[in-house]
Amino acid sequence: MAQFKDKILQALFISVFVTVVGTVTNVFITITYAYALSRTTFKYRRFFTIFALLSMLFNAGLVPGYIVVARLLQLGDTVWVLIVPMLLSPFNIILMRSFFKKTIPEAILESARIDGASEARIVFQICLPLSLPGIATITLLIALGFWNDWFNALLYIKSDNLYPLQYLLMQIQQNMDYIAKAVGLSGQLGVSLPKETGRMAMVVVATLPIAILYPFFQRYFVKGLTIGGVKE
């Protein structure tokens, strides 16, 4: 029992680490990429916009992805293989690009440039505070993606101590189903294996952290944050 508890805690730690590091890095890349695309002064914005759209429409497939991640980047059986393949979200980039273009008035940015602010300062001190609703939305979506991801662990992870929580719970559920079919506990021994109870417990364990975090993001889901920012 103690060994099983240690596995659960280790998997929980891996999932929390992957979710926090992956979400922060993904949000940073998404914001900087989207801000560049939203500026008309950026020379190559059309190329990078098409590049992001093409990556949404076309997928190289499972085998090329495995070769790049496991052989070329040498990330197989490491915790970084759960983070790096999900660091770029083209949909969120397009979403934030539209948010920057339609929500942040150009007059605010121009006034900041006149005052001598650099592009980095404009992004982090002006655009970010004005874009909290959009950032909160993509942050929640990205965090859910990292927290619920088990497929990358299935493909690349071999060590038990690197299993994320979702993949470990899936393995536990598969083992329970296998035992119920192979041994026949419900029919031969007169004992009912609590499969449904196990499923419900796994759902609670998997969704409770996100349910706790959601109210903190919900207050940012508002509109009209920049109303009044530009005087007519």
C-alpha positions as YAML, in Angstrom:
chain: A
units: angstrom
residues:
- id: 1
  name: MET
  ca: [0.00, 0.00, 0.00]
- id: 2
  name: ALA
  ca: [2.86, 2.36, 0.87]
- id: 3
  name: GLN
  ca: [4.52, 1.66, -2.49]
- id: 4
  name: PHE
  ca: [1.27, 2.39, -4.32]
- id: 5
  name: LYS
  ca: [0.89, 5.65, -2.39]
- id: 6
  name: ASP
  ca: [4.45, 6.65, -3.29]
- id: 7
  name: LYS
  ca: [3.72, 6.02, -6.97]
- id: 8
  name: ILE
  ca: [0.62, 8.20, -6.81]
- id: 9
  name: LEU
  ca: [2.52, 11.03, -5.11]
- id: 10
  name: GLN
  ca: [5.39, 10.76, -7.60]
- id: 11
  name: ALA
  ca: [2.97, 10.83, -10.54]
- id: 12
  name: LEU
  ca: [1.19, 13.81, -8.99]
- id: 13
  name: PHE
  ca: [4.50, 15.65, -8.62]
- id: 14
  name: ILE
  ca: [5.39, 14.94, -12.26]
- id: 15
  name: SER
  ca: [2.00, 16.18, -13.46]
- id: 16
  name: VAL
  ca: [2.22, 19.37, -11.38]
- id: 17
  name: PHE
  ca: [5.77, 20.05, -12.56]
- id: 18
  name: VAL
  ca: [4.90, 19.46, -16.21]
- id: 19
  name: THR
  ca: [1.74, 21.55, -15.97]
- id: 20
  name: VAL
  ca: [3.39, 24.52, -14.26]
- id: 21
  name: VAL
  ca: [6.58, 24.63, -16.35]
- id: 22
  name: GLY
  ca: [4.80, 23.79, -19.61]
- id: 23
  name: THR
  ca: [2.01, 26.32, -19.07]
- id: 24
  name: VAL
  ca: [4.34, 29.19, -18.15]
- id: 25
  name: THR
  ca: [6.64, 28.51, -21.11]
- id: 26
  name: ASN
  ca: [3.78, 27.99, -23.56]
- id: 27
  name: VAL
  ca: [2.02, 31.19, -22.47]
- id: 28
  name: PHE
  ca: [5.27, 33.17, -22.82]
- id: 29
  name: ILE
  ca: [5.89, 31.84, -26.34]
- id: 30
  name: THR
  ca: [2.26, 32.37, -27.32]
- id: 31
  name: ILE
  ca: [2.15, 35.97, -26.10]
- id: 32
  name: THR
  ca: [5.40, 37.03, -27.74]
- id: 33
  name: TYR
  ca: [4.55, 35.25, -31.01]
- id: 34
  name: ALA
  ca: [1.03, 36.67, -31.11]
- id: 35
  name: TYR
  ca: [2.17, 40.20, -30.30]
- id: 36
  name: ALA
  ca: [4.64, 40.13, -33.19]
- id: 37
  name: LEU
  ca: [1.92, 38.96, -35.57]
- id: 38
  name: SER
  ca: [-0.47, 41.66, -34.38]
- id: 39
  name: ARG
  ca: [1.91, 44.51, -35.23]
- id: 40
  name: THR
  ca: [1.67, 45.90, -38.76]
- id: 41
  name: THR
  ca: [5.27, 47.08, -38.51]
- id: 42
  name: PHE
  ca: [6.58, 43.51, -38.30]
- id: 43
  name: LYS
  ca: [7.97, 42.74, -41.74]
- id: 44
  name: TYR
  ca: [7.51, 38.95, -41.72]
- id: 45
  name: ARG
  ca: [4.15, 38.75, -39.95]
- id: 46
  name: ARG
  ca: [2.38, 37.34, -43.01]
- id: 47
  name: PHE
  ca: [4.90, 34.50, -43.31]
- id: 48
  name: PHE
  ca: [4.71, 33.54, -39.64]
- id: 49
  name: THR
  ca: [0.91, 33.77, -39.67]
- id: 50
  name: ILE
  ca: [0.72, 31.35, -42.59]
- id: 51
  name: PHE
  ca: [3.28, 29.14, -40.85]
- id: 52
  name: ALA
  ca: [1.08, 28.95, -37.74]
- id: 53
  name: LEU
  ca: [-2.05, 28.26, -39.79]
- id: 54
  name: LEU
  ca: [-0.39, 25.50, -41.81]
- id: 55
  name: SER
  ca: [0.72, 23.75, -38.63]
- id: 56
  name: MET
  ca: [-2.95, 23.70, -37.57]
- id: 57
  name: LEU
  ca: [-4.17, 22.26, -40.87]
- id: 58
  name: PHE
  ca: [-1.46, 19.70, -41.59]
- id: 59
  name: ASN
  ca: [0.15, 17.12, -39.33]
- id: 60
  name: ALA
  ca: [3.31, 15.23, -40.24]
- id: 61
  name: GLY
  ca: [2.06, 12.10, -38.51]
- id: 62
  name: LEU
  ca: [3.01, 9.94, -35.57]
- id: 63
  name: VAL
  ca: [6.19, 8.35, -37.00]
- id: 64
  name: PRO
  ca: [7.97, 11.60, -38.05]
- id: 65
  name: GLY
  ca: [7.00, 13.16, -34.72]
- id: 66
  name: TYR
  ca: [8.45, 10.22, -32.83]
- id: 67
  name: ILE
  ca: [11.68, 10.34, -34.85]
- id: 68
  name: VAL
  ca: [12.13, 14.07, -34.21]
- id: 69
  name: VAL
  ca: [11.34, 13.92, -30.49]
- id: 70
  name: ALA
  ca: [12.97, 10.62, -29.52]
- id: 71
  name: ARG
  ca: [15.87, 10.36, -32.00]
- id: 72
  name: LEU
  ca: [16.71, 13.86, -33.19]
- id: 73
  name: LEU
  ca: [16.10, 15.79, -29.95]
- id: 74
  name: GLN
  ca: [17.00, 12.83, -27.69]
- id: 75
  name: LEU
  ca: [14.13, 13.56, -25.30]
- id: 76
  name: GLY
  ca: [12.86, 9.99, -24.93]
- id: 77
  name: ASP
  ca: [12.24, 8.80, -21.35]
- id: 78
  name: THR
  ca: [12.83, 12.24, -19.83]
- id: 79
  name: VAL
  ca: [10.41, 14.61, -18.15]
- id: 80
  name: TRP
  ca: [11.04, 17.18, -20.91]
- id: 81
  name: VAL
  ca: [9.38, 14.94, -23.48]
- id: 82
  name: LEU
  ca: [6.09, 15.70, -21.69]
- id: 83
  name: ILE
  ca: [6.68, 19.45, -22.12]
- id: 84
  name: VAL
  ca: [8.55, 20.23, -25.34]
- id: 85
  name: PRO
  ca: [6.10, 18.69, -27.89]
- id: 86
  name: MET
  ca: [3.30, 20.86, -26.48]
- id: 87
  name: LEU
  ca: [5.13, 24.18, -26.19]
- id: 88
  name: LEU
  ca: [3.54, 25.72, -29.29]
- id: 89
  name: SER
  ca: [-0.21, 26.18, -29.65]
- id: 90
  name: PRO
  ca: [-1.10, 27.65, -33.07]
- id: 91
  name: PHE
  ca: [-4.77, 28.05, -32.14]
- id: 92
  name: ASN
  ca: [-3.89, 30.07, -29.04]
- id: 93
  name: ILE
  ca: [-1.44, 32.16, -31.06]
- id: 94
  name: ILE
  ca: [-4.15, 33.12, -33.56]
- id: 95
  name: LEU
  ca: [-6.55, 33.75, -30.68]
- id: 96
  name: MET
  ca: [-4.16, 36.09, -28.90]
- id: 97
  name: ARG
  ca: [-3.19, 37.82, -32.13]
- id: 98
  name: SER
  ca: [-6.84, 38.71, -32.74]
- id: 99
  name: PHE
  ca: [-7.17, 39.75, -29.10]
- id: 100
  name: PHE
  ca: [-4.17, 42.10, -29.33]
- id: 101
  name: LYS
  ca: [-5.39, 43.64, -32.60]
- id: 102
  name: LYS
  ca: [-9.00, 44.24, -31.52]
- id: 103
  name: THR
  ca: [-8.63, 44.96, -27.81]
- id: 104
  name: ILE
  ca: [-5.49, 47.06, -27.38]
- id: 105
  name: PRO
  ca: [-5.81, 50.48, -29.05]
- id: 106
  name: GLU
  ca: [-2.92, 51.44, -31.28]
- id: 107
  name: ALA
  ca: [-2.90, 54.91, -29.75]
- id: 108
  name: ILE
  ca: [-1.74, 53.51, -26.40]
- id: 109
  name: LEU
  ca: [1.18, 51.74, -28.05]
- id: 110
  name: GLU
  ca: [2.12, 54.79, -30.08]
- id: 111
  name: SER
  ca: [2.12, 56.98, -26.99]
- id: 112
  name: ALA
  ca: [4.40, 54.47, -25.24]
- id: 113
  name: ARG
  ca: [6.82, 54.50, -28.18]
- id: 114
  name: ILE
  ca: [6.86, 58.29, -28.16]
- id: 115
  name: ASP
  ca: [7.81, 58.16, -24.48]
- id: 116
  name: GLY
  ca: [10.75, 55.92, -25.40]
- id: 117
  name: ALA
  ca: [9.41, 52.52, -24.34]
- id: 118
  name: SER
  ca: [10.98, 49.50, -26.02]
- id: 119
  name: GLU
  ca: [8.89, 46.72, -27.56]
- id: 120
  name: ALA
  ca: [9.69, 44.40, -24.66]
- id: 121
  name: ARG
  ca: [8.50, 46.99, -22.17]
- id: 122
  name: ILE
  ca: [5.35, 47.60, -24.20]
- id: 123
  name: VAL
  ca: [4.56, 43.88, -24.20]
- id: 124
  name: PHE
  ca: [5.15, 43.19, -20.51]
- id: 125
  name: GLN
  ca: [4.08, 46.48, -18.92]
- id: 126
  name: ILE
  ca: [1.26, 47.61, -21.20]
- id: 127
  name: CYS
  ca: [-0.12, 44.74, -23.27]
- id: 128
  name: LEU
  ca: [-0.08, 42.10, -20.54]
- id: 129
  name: PRO
  ca: [-2.10, 44.09, -17.96]
- id: 130
  name: LEU
  ca: [-4.62, 45.05, -20.66]
- id: 131
  name: SER
  ca: [-4.85, 41.47, -21.96]
- id: 132
  name: LEU
  ca: [-5.54, 39.59, -18.72]
- id: 133
  name: PRO
  ca: [-8.88, 38.13, -19.95]
- id: 134
  name: GLY
  ca: [-7.28, 36.65, -23.06]
- id: 135
  name: ILE
  ca: [-4.19, 35.47, -21.19]
- id: 136
  name: ALA
  ca: [-6.32, 33.85, -18.49]
- id: 137
  name: THR
  ca: [-8.34, 32.04, -21.14]
- id: 138
  name: ILE
  ca: [-5.37, 30.55, -22.98]
- id: 139
  name: THR
  ca: [-3.61, 29.81, -19.68]
- id: 140
  name: LEU
  ca: [-6.53, 27.69, -18.54]
- id: 141
  name: LEU
  ca: [-6.73, 25.91, -21.89]
- id: 142
  name: ILE
  ca: [-2.99, 25.21, -21.94]
- id: 143
  name: ALA
  ca: [-2.96, 24.03, -18.32]
- id: 144
  name: LEU
  ca: [-5.82, 21.63, -19.05]
- id: 145
  name: GLY
  ca: [-3.90, 20.29, -22.04]
- id: 146
  name: PHE
  ca: [-0.78, 19.58, -20.00]
- id: 147
  name: TRP
  ca: [-2.69, 18.20, -17.01]
- id: 148
  name: ASN
  ca: [-4.80, 15.81, -19.07]
- id: 149
  name: ASP
  ca: [-2.02, 14.67, -21.40]
- id: 150
  name: TRP
  ca: [-1.20, 10.96, -21.22]
- id: 151
  name: PHE
  ca: [-0.47, 10.16, -24.86]
- id: 152
  name: ASN
  ca: [3.08, 11.51, -24.81]
- id: 153
  name: ALA
  ca: [3.82, 9.37, -21.77]
- id: 154
  name: LEU
  ca: [2.46, 6.35, -23.62]
- id: 155
  name: LEU
  ca: [4.78, 7.03, -26.57]
- id: 156
  name: TYR
  ca: [8.00, 8.16, -24.94]
- id: 157
  name: ILE
  ca: [8.10, 7.28, -21.22]
- id: 158
  name: LYS
  ca: [9.44, 3.91, -20.02]
- id: 159
  name: SER
  ca: [10.52, 4.65, -16.44]
- id: 160
  name: ASP
  ca: [7.86, 4.24, -13.76]
- id: 161
  name: ASN
  ca: [9.08, 7.28, -11.84]
- id: 162
  name: LEU
  ca: [8.33, 9.56, -14.81]
- id: 163
  name: TYR
  ca: [4.68, 8.56, -15.30]
- id: 164
  name: PRO
  ca: [2.30, 11.52, -15.05]
- id: 165
  name: LEU
  ca: [-0.84, 11.12, -12.98]
- id: 166
  name: GLN
  ca: [-3.23, 10.69, -15.91]
- id: 167
  name: TYR
  ca: [-1.18, 7.90, -17.46]
- id: 168
  name: LEU
  ca: [-0.80, 6.13, -14.11]
- id: 169
  name: LEU
  ca: [-4.54, 6.29, -13.48]
- id: 170
  name: MET
  ca: [-5.19, 4.92, -16.94]
- id: 171
  name: GLN
  ca: [-2.85, 2.00, -16.22]
- id: 172
  name: ILE
  ca: [-4.59, 1.32, -12.91]
- id: 173
  name: GLN
  ca: [-7.96, 1.28, -14.65]
- id: 174
  name: GLN
  ca: [-6.68, -1.10, -17.33]
- id: 175
  name: ASN
  ca: [-5.25, -3.41, -14.65]
- id: 176
  name: MET
  ca: [-8.57, -3.44, -12.82]
- id: 177
  name: ASP
  ca: [-10.43, -4.33, -16.01]
- id: 178
  name: TYR
  ca: [-7.90, -7.03, -16.82]
- id: 179
  name: ILE
  ca: [-8.21, -8.60, -13.37]
- id: 180
  name: ALA
  ca: [-11.99, -8.56, -13.57]
- id: 181
  name: LYS
  ca: [-11.92, -10.39, -16.91]
- id: 182
  name: ALA
  ca: [-9.03, -12.82, -16.31]
- id: 183
  name: VAL
  ca: [-9.76, -13.91, -12.76]
- id: 184
  name: GLY
  ca: [-13.50, -13.52, -12.86]
- id: 185
  name: LEU
  ca: [-13.87, -12.08, -9.40]
- id: 186
  name: SER
  ca: [-17.47, -11.07, -9.82]
- id: 187
  name: GLY
  ca: [-18.63, -14.51, -10.95]
- id: 188
  name: GLN
  ca: [-16.39, -17.23, -9.51]
- id: 189
  name: LEU
  ca: [-15.38, -15.82, -6.14]
- id: 190
  name: GLY
  ca: [-18.57, -14.00, -5.34]
- id: 191
  name: VAL
  ca: [-16.73, -10.72, -4.86]
- id: 192
  name: SER
  ca: [-17.49, -7.66, -6.92]
- id: 193
  name: LEU
  ca: [-14.47, -5.66, -8.06]
- id: 194
  name: PRO
  ca: [-15.25, -1.96, -7.44]
- id: 195
  name: LYS
  ca: [-14.54, -0.81, -10.99]
- id: 196
  name: GLU
  ca: [-17.07, 2.03, -10.96]
- id: 197
  name: THR
  ca: [-15.85, 3.23, -7.58]
- id: 198
  name: GLY
  ca: [-12.29, 3.23, -8.89]
- id: 199
  name: ARG
  ca: [-13.32, 5.24, -11.94]
- id: 200
  name: MET
  ca: [-15.09, 7.84, -9.83]
- id: 201
  name: ALA
  ca: [-12.11, 8.13, -7.49]
- id: 202
  name: MET
  ca: [-9.80, 8.65, -10.46]
- id: 203
  name: VAL
  ca: [-12.08, 11.34, -11.87]
- id: 204
  name: VAL
  ca: [-11.97, 13.21, -8.57]
- id: 205
  name: VAL
  ca: [-8.19, 12.94, -8.32]
- id: 206
  name: ALA
  ca: [-7.71, 14.07, -11.92]
- id: 207
  name: THR
  ca: [-10.16, 17.00, -11.90]
- id: 208
  name: LEU
  ca: [-9.86, 18.38, -8.37]
- id: 209
  name: PRO
  ca: [-6.74, 20.55, -8.95]
- id: 210
  name: ILE
  ca: [-8.26, 22.16, -12.05]
- id: 211
  name: ALA
  ca: [-11.57, 22.68, -10.21]
- id: 212
  name: ILE
  ca: [-9.67, 24.46, -7.43]
- id: 213
  name: LEU
  ca: [-7.74, 26.71, -9.83]
- id: 214
  name: TYR
  ca: [-10.69, 27.64, -12.07]
- id: 215
  name: PRO
  ca: [-12.29, 30.23, -9.71]
- id: 216
  name: PHE
  ca: [-9.02, 32.17, -9.61]
- id: 217
  name: PHE
  ca: [-9.03, 32.48, -13.42]
- id: 218
  name: GLN
  ca: [-12.76, 33.10, -13.71]
- id: 219
  name: ARG
  ca: [-12.57, 36.66, -12.40]
- id: 220
  name: TYR
  ca: [-10.47, 37.63, -15.40]
- id: 221
  name: PHE
  ca: [-13.08, 36.47, -17.90]
- id: 222
  name: VAL
  ca: [-14.47, 39.94, -18.41]
- id: 223
  name: LYS
  ca: [-14.84, 42.24, -21.39]
- id: 224
  name: GLY
  ca: [-14.18, 45.86, -21.99]
- id: 225
  name: LEU
  ca: [-11.02, 46.10, -19.91]
- id: 226
  name: THR
  ca: [-9.60, 48.80, -22.21]
- id: 227
  name: ILE
  ca: [-12.77, 50.86, -22.46]
- id: 228
  name: GLY
  ca: [-11.82, 54.41, -21.63]
- id: 229
  name: GLY
  ca: [-8.11, 53.78, -22.19]
- id: 230
  name: VAL
  ca: [-8.12, 56.10, -25.21]
- id: 231
  name: LYS
  ca: [-9.65, 59.54, -24.91]
- id: 232
  name: GLU
  ca: [-11.58, 60.79, -27.88]
...
